[in-house]
PDB file of C-alpha atoms in Angstrom:
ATOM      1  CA  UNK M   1     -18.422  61.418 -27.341  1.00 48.00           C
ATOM      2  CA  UNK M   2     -21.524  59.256 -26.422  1.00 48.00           C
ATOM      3  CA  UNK M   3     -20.685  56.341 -24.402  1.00 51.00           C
ATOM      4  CA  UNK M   4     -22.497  53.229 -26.025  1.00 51.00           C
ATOM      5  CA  UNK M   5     -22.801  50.766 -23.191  1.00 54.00           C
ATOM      6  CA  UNK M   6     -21.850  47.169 -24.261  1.00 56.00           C
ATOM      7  CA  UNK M   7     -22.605  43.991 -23.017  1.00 58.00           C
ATOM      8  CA  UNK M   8     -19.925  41.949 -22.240  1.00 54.00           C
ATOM      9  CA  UNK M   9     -20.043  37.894 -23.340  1.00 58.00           C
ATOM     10  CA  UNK M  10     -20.982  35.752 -21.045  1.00 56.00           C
ATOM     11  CA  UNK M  11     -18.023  34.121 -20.084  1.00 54.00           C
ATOM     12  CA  UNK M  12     -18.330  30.318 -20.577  1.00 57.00           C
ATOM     13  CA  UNK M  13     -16.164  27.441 -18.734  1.00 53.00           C
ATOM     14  CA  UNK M  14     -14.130  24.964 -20.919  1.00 56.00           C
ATOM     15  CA  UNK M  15     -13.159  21.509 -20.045  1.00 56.00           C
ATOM     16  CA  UNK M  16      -9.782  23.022 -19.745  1.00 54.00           C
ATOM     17  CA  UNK M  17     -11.079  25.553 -16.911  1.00 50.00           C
ATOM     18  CA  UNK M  18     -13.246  22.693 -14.729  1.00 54.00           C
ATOM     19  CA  UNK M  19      -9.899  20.741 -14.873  1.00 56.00           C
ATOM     20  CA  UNK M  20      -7.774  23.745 -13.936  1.00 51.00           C
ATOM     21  CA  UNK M  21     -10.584  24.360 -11.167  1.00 55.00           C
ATOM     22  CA  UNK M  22      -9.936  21.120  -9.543  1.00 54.00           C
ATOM     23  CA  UNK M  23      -6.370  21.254  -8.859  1.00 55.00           C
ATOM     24  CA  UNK M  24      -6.366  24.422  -7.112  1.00 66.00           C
ATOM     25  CA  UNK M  25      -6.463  24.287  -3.889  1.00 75.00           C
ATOM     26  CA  UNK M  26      -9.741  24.747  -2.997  1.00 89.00           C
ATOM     27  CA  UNK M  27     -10.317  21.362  -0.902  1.00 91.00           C
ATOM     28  CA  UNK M  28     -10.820  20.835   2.619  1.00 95.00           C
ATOM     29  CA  UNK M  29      -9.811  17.031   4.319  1.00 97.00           C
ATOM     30  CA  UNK M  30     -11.804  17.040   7.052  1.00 97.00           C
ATOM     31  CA  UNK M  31     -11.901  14.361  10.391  1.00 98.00           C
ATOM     32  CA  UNK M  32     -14.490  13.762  12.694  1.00 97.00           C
ATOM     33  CA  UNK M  33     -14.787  12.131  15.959  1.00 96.00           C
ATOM     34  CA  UNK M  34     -15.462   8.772  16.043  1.00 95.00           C
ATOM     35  CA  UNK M  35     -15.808   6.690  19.500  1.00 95.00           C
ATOM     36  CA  UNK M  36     -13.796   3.934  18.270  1.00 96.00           C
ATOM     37  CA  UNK M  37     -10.334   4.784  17.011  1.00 97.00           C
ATOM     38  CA  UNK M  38      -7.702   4.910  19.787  1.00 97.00           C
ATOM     39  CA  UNK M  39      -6.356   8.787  20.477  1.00 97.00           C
ATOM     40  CA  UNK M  40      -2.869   7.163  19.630  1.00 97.00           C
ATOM     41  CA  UNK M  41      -3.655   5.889  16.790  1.00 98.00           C
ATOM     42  CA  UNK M  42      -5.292   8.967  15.496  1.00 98.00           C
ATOM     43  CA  UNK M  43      -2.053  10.882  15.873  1.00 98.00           C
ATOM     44  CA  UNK M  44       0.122   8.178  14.736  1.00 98.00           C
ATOM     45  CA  UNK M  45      -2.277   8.341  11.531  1.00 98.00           C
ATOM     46  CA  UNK M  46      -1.926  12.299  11.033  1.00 98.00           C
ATOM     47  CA  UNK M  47       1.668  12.022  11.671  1.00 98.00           C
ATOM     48  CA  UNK M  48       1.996   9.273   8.937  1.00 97.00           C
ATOM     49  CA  UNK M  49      -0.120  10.594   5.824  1.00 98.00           C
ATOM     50  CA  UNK M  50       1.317  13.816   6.464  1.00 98.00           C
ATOM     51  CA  UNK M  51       4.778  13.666   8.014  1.00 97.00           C
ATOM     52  CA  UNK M  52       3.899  15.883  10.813  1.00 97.00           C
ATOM     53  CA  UNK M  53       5.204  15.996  13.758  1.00 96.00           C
ATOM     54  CA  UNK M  54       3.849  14.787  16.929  1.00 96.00           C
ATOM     55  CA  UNK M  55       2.838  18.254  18.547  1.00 97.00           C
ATOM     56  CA  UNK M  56       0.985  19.121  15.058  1.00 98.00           C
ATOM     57  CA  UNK M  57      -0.581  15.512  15.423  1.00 98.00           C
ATOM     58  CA  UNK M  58      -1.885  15.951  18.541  1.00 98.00           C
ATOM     59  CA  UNK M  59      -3.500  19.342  18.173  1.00 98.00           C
ATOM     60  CA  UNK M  60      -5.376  18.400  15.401  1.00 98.00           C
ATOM     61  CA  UNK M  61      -6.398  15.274  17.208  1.00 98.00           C
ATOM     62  CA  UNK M  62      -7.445  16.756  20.332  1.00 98.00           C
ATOM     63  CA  UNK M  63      -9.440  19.313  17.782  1.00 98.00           C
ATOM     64  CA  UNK M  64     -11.302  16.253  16.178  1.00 97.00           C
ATOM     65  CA  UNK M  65     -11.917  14.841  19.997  1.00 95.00           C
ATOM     66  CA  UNK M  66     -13.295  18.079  21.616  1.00 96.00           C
ATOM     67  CA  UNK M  67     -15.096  20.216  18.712  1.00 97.00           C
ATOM     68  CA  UNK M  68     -16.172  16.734  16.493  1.00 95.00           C
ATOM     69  CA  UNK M  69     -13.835  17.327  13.668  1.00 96.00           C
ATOM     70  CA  UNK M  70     -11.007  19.014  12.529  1.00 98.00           C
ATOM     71  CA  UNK M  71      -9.486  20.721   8.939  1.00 97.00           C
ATOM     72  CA  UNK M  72      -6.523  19.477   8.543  1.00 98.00           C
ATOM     73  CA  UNK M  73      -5.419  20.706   5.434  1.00 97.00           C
ATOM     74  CA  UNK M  74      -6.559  23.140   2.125  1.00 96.00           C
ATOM     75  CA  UNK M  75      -5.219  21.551  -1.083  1.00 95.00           C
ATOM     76  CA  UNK M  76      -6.113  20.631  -5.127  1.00 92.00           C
ATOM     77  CA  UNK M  77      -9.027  18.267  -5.516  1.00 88.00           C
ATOM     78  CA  UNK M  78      -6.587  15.676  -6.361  1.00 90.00           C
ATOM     79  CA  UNK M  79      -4.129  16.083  -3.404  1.00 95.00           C
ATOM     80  CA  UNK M  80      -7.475  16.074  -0.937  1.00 94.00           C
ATOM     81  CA  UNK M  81      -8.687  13.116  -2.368  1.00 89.00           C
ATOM     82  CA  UNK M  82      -5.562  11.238  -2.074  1.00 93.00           C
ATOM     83  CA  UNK M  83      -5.253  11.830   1.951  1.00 96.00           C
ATOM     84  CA  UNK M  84      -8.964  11.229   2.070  1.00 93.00           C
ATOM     85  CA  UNK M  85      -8.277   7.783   0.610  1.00 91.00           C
ATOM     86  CA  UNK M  86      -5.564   7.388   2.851  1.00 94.00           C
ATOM     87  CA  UNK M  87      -6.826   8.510   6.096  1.00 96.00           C
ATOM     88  CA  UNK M  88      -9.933   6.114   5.006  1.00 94.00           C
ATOM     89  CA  UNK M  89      -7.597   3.243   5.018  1.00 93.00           C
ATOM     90  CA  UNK M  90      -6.927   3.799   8.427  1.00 96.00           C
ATOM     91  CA  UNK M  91     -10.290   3.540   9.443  1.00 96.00           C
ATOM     92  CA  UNK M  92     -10.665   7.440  10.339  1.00 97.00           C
ATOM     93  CA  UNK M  93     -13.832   9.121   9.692  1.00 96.00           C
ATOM     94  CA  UNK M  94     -12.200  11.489   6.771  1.00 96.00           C
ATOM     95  CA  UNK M  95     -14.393  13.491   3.845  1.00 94.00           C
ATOM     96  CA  UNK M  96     -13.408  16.142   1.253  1.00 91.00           C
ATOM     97  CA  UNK M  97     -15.246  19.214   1.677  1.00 92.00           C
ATOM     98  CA  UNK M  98     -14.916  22.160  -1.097  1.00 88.00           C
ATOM     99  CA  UNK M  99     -13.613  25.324   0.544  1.00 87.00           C
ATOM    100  CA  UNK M 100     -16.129  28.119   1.016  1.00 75.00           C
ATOM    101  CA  UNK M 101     -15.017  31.220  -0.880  1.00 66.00           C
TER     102      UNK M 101
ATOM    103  CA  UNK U   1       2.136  -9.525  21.674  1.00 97.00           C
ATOM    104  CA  UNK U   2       4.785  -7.454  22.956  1.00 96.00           C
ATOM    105  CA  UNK U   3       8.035  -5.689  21.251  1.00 96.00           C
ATOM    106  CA  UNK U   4      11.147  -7.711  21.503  1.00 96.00           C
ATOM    107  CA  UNK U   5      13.295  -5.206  19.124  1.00 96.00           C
ATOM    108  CA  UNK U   6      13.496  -2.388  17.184  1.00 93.00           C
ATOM    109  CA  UNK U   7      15.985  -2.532  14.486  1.00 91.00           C
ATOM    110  CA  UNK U   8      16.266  -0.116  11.595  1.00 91.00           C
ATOM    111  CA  UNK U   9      13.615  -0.315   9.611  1.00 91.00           C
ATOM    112  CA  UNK U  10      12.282  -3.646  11.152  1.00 95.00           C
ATOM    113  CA  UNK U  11      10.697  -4.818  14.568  1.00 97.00           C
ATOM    114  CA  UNK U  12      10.697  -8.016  15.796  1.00 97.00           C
ATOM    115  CA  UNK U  13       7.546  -9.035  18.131  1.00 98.00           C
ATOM    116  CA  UNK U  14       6.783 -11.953  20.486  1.00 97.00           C
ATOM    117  CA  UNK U  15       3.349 -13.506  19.705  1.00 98.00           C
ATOM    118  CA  UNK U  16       2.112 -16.335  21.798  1.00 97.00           C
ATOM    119  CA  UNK U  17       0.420 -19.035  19.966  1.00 97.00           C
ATOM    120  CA  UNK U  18      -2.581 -17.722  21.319  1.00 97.00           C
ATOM    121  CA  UNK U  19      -1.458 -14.229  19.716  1.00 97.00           C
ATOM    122  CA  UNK U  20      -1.037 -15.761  16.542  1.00 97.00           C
ATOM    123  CA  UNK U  21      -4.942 -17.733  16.517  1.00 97.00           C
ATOM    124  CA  UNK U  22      -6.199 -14.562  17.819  1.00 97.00           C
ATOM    125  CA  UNK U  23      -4.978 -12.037  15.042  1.00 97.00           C
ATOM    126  CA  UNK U  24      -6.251 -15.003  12.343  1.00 96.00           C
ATOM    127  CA  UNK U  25      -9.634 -15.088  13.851  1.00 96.00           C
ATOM    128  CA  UNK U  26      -9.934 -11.136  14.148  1.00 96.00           C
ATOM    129  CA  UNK U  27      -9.829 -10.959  10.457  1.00 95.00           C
ATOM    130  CA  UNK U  28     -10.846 -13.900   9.474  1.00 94.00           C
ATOM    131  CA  UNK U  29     -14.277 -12.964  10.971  1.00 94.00           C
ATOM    132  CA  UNK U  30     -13.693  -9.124  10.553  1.00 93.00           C
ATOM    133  CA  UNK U  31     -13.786 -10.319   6.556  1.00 90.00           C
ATOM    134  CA  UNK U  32     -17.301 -12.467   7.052  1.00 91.00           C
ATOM    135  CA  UNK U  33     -18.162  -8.936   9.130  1.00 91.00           C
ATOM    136  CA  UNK U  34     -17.862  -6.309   6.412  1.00 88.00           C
ATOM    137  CA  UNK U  35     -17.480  -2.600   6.750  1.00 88.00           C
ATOM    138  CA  UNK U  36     -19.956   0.196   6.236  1.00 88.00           C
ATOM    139  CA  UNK U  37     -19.083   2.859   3.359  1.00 85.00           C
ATOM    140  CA  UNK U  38     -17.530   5.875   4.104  1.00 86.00           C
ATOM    141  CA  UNK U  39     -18.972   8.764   2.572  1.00 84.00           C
ATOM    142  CA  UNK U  40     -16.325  10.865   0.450  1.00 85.00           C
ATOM    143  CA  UNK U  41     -18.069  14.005   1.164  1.00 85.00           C
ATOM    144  CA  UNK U  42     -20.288  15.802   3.699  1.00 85.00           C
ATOM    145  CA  UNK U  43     -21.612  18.442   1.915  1.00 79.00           C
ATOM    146  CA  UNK U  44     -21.780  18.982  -1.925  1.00 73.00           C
ATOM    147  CA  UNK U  45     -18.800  18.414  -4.610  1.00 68.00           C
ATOM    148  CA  UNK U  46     -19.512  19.580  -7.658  1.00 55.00           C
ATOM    149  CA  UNK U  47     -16.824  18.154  -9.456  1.00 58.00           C
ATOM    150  CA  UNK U  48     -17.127  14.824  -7.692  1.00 64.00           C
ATOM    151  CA  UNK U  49     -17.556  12.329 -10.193  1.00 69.00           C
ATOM    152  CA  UNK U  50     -20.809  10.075  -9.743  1.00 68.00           C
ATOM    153  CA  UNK U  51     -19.479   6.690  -9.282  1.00 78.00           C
ATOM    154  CA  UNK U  52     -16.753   8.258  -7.062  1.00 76.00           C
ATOM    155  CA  UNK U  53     -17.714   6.914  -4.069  1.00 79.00           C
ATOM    156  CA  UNK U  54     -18.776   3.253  -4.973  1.00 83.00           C
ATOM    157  CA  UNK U  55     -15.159   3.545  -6.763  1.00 83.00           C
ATOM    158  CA  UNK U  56     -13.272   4.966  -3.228  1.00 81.00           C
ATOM    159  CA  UNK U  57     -15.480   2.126  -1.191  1.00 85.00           C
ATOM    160  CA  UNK U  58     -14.495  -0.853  -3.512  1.00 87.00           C
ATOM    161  CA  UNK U  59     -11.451   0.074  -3.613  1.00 86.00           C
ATOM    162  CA  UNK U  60     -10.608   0.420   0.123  1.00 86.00           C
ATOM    163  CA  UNK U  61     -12.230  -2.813   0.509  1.00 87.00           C
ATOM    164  CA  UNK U  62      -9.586  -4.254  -1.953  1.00 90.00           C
ATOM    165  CA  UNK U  63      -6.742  -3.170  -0.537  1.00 91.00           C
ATOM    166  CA  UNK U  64      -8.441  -4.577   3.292  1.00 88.00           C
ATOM    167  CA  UNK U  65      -8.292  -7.568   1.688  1.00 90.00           C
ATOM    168  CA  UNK U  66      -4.924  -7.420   0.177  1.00 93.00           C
ATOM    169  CA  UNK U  67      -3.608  -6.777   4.086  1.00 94.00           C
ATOM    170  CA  UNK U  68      -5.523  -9.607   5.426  1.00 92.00           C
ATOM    171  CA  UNK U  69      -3.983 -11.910   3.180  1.00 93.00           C
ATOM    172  CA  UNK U  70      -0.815 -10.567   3.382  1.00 96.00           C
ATOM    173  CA  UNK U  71      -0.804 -10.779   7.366  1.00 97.00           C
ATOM    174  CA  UNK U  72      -2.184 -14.863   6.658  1.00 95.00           C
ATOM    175  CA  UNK U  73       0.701 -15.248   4.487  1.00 96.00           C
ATOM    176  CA  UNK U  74       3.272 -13.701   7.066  1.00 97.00           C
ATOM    177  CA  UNK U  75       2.234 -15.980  10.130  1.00 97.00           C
ATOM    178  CA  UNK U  76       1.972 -19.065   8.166  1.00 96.00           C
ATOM    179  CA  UNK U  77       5.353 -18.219   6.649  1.00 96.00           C
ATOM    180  CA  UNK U  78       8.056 -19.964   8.995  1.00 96.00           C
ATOM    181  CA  UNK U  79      10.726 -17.979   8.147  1.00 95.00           C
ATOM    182  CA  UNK U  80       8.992 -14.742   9.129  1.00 95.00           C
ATOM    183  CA  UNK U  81       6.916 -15.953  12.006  1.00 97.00           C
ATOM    184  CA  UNK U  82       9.586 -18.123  13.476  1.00 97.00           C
ATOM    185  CA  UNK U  83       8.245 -20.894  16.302  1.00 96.00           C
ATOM    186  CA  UNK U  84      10.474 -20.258  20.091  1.00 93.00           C
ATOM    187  CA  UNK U  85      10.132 -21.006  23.390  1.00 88.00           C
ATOM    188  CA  UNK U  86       6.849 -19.894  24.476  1.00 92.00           C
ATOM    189  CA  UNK U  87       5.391 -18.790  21.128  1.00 96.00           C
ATOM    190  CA  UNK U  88       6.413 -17.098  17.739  1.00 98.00           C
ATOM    191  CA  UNK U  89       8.744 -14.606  17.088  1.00 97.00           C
ATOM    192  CA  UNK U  90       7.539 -12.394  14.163  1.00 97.00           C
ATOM    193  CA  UNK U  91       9.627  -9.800  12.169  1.00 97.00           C
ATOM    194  CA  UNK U  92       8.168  -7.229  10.319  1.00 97.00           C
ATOM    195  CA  UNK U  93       9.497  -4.175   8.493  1.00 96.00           C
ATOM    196  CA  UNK U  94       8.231  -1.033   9.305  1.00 95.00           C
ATOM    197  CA  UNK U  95       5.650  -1.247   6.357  1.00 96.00           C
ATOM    198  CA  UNK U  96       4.454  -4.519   7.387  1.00 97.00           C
ATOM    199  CA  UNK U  97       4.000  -3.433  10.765  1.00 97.00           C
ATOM    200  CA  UNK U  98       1.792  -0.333   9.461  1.00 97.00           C
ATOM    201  CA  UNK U  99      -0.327  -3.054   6.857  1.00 97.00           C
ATOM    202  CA  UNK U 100      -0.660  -5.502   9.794  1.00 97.00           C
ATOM    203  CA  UNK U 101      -2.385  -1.984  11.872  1.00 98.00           C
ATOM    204  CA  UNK U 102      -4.431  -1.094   9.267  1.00 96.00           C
ATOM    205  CA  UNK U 103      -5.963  -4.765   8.974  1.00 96.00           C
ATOM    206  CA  UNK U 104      -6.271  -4.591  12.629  1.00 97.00           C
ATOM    207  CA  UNK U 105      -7.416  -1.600  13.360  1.00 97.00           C
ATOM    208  CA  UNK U 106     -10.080  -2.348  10.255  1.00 95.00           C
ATOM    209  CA  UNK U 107     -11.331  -5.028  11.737  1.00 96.00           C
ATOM    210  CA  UNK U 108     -11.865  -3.221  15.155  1.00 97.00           C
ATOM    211  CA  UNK U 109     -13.973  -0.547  13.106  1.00 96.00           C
ATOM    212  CA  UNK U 110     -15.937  -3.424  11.529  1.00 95.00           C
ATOM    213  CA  UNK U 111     -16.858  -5.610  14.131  1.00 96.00           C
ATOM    214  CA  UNK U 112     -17.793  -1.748  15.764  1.00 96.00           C
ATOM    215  CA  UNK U 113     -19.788  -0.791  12.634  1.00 95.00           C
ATOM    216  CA  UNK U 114     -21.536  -4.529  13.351  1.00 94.00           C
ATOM    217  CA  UNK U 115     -22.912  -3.468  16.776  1.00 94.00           C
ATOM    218  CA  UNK U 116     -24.669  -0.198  15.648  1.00 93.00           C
ATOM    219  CA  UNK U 117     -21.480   2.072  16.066  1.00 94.00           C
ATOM    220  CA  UNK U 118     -22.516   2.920  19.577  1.00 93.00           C
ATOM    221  CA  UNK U 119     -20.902   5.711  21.490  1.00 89.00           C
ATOM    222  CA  UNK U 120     -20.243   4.598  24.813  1.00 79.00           C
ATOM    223  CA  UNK U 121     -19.016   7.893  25.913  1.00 78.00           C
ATOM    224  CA  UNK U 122     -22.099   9.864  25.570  1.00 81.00           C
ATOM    225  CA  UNK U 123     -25.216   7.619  26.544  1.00 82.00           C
ATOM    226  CA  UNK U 124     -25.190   5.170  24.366  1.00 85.00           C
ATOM    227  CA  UNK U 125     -25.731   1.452  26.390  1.00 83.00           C
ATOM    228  CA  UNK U 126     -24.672  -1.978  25.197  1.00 83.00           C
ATOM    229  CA  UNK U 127     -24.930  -4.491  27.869  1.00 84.00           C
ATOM    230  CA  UNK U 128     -23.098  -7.745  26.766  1.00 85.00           C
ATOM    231  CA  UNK U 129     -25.095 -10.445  25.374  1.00 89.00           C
ATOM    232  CA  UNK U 130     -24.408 -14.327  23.655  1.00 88.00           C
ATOM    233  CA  UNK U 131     -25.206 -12.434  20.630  1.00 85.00           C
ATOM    234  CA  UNK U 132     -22.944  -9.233  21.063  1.00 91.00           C
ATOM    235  CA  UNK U 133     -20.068 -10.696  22.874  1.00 94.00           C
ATOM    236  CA  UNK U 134     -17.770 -11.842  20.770  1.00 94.00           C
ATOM    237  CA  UNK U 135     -17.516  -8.421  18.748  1.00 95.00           C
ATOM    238  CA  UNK U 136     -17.031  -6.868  22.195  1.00 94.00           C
ATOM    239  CA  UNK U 137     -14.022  -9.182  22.863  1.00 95.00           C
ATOM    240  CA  UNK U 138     -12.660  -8.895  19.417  1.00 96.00           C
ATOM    241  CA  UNK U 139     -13.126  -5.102  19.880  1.00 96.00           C
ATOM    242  CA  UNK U 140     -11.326  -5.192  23.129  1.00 95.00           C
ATOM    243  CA  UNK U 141      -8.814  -7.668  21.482  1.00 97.00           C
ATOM    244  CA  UNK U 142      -8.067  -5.621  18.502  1.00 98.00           C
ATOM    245  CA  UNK U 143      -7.374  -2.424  20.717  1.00 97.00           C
ATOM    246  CA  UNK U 144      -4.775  -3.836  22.459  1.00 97.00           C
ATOM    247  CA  UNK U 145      -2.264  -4.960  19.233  1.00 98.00           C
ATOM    248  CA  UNK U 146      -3.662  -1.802  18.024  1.00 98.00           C
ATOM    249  CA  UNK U 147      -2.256  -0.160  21.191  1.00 97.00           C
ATOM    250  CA  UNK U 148       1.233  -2.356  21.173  1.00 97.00           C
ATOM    251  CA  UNK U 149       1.787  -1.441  17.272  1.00 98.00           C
ATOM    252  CA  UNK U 150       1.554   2.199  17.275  1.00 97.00           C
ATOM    253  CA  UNK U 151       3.793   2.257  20.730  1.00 95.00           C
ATOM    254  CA  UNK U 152       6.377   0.148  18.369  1.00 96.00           C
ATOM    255  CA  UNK U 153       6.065   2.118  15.514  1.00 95.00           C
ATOM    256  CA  UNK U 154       6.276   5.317  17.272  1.00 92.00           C
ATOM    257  CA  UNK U 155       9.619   3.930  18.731  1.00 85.00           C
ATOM    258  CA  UNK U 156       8.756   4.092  22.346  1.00 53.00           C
ATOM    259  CA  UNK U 157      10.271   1.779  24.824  1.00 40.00           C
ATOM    260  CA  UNK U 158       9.338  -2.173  24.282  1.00 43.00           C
ATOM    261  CA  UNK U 159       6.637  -2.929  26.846  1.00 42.00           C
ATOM    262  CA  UNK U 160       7.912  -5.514  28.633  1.00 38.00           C
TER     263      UNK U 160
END
């Protein structure tokens, strides 16, 4: 029997799917160096929006001091933009990036 | 400004009267200063709304303000910022202390953001002048109850 090829829809993105779309994780918080903020402070930050501890602080601190920035965390749209808020309310040089697949 | 006590959930600080004038002035002026925006994102967000950002900057501007006045309120109030020998003694919770930080630490960034946001680490120069000096004190000033309130909050020994 003949195979009749078919063409498949085109799929099409509801409201519902844009909305599901941003709350997956899928966002990056990012920090970047500033000359400004005490080294202290910056872990005291990290450790407060995010309840790490201080070793975990410090890493990512020393990251954003010697490379100019640092991920610190992959989360939904809405979780990322909350600790970007935060971390901007502290003064810290933080943006929301979208992951790369 | 140095530690006196830490207390469950509170700390109590020595300011000396010049403490207290200083912290007023800071962001007193750091509110006359301003702050730059902060951009949300680096790179593109396609389902970043389009007032998003003027939304984020207003309202982190807001809430400065809300900790400036709140930090006014606590070293007018008597109760809180009691008068002693030698100067004030002012008790915070450990929220306070984190508010009173922020404002702090906010206006360091802004009198900072004032001056061209120079990077004295790598090359850039910025010799003192009449016209830059006092953000370089308040800068300087800033740092070091910056400094003193993360050591406290962190729970470190009082620095005597």
């Amino acid at each position: 029997m003949p195979v009749t090829p078919e063409t498949l829809p085109t799929p099409t993105v509801t409201p519902q799917e844009e909305t599901r779309d941003a709350l997956e994780p899928g966002y990056l918080v990012v920090v970047w160096n500033d000359p400004v903020n005490l080294m202290v402070y910056v872990v005291h930050v990290f450790q407060r929006v995010f309840g790490w501890d201080r070793k975990k602080a410090e890493r990512h601190m020393l990251e954003v001091h010697e490379k100019g920035k640092s991920v610190l965390i992959r989360e939904s749209y809405e979780q990322a933009e909350s600790h970007v808020h935060q971390l901007l309310s502290y003064s810290l040089q933080a943006t929301l990036e979208r992951d790369s697949p | 400004m140095k530690l006196l006590a830490r207390e469950p959930g509170r700390l109590v600080f020595h300011l000396s009267a010049k403490d207290r004038n200083a912290i007023r002035a800071l962001l007193r002026r750091a509110a006359e200063v301003g702050r730059s925006p902060s951009p949300i994102s680096r790179g593109p967000l396609a389902a970043l709304p389009e007032d998003a950002q003027e939304l984020l900057d207003a309202e982190r501007l807001a809430e400065w303000n809300r900790f400036h006045t709140d930090v006014a309120t606590w070293l007018d109030d008597p109760a809180r910022c009691v008068a002693g020998k030698g100067g004030f003694g002012l008790t915070l919770s450990d929220a306070d202390a984190e508010i009173l930080l922020q404002a702090l630490n906010s206006a360091k960034v802004g009198f900072w953001e004032a001056l061209g946001s120079p990077d004295l680490e790598n090359g850039d120069e910025l010799a003192p002048t009449t016209d830059n000096i006092s953000h370089l004190f308040a800068i300087e000033r800033a740092s070091l109850y910056v400094a003193t309130l993360v050591i406290a909050l962190q729970g470190d020994q009082p620095n005597a």
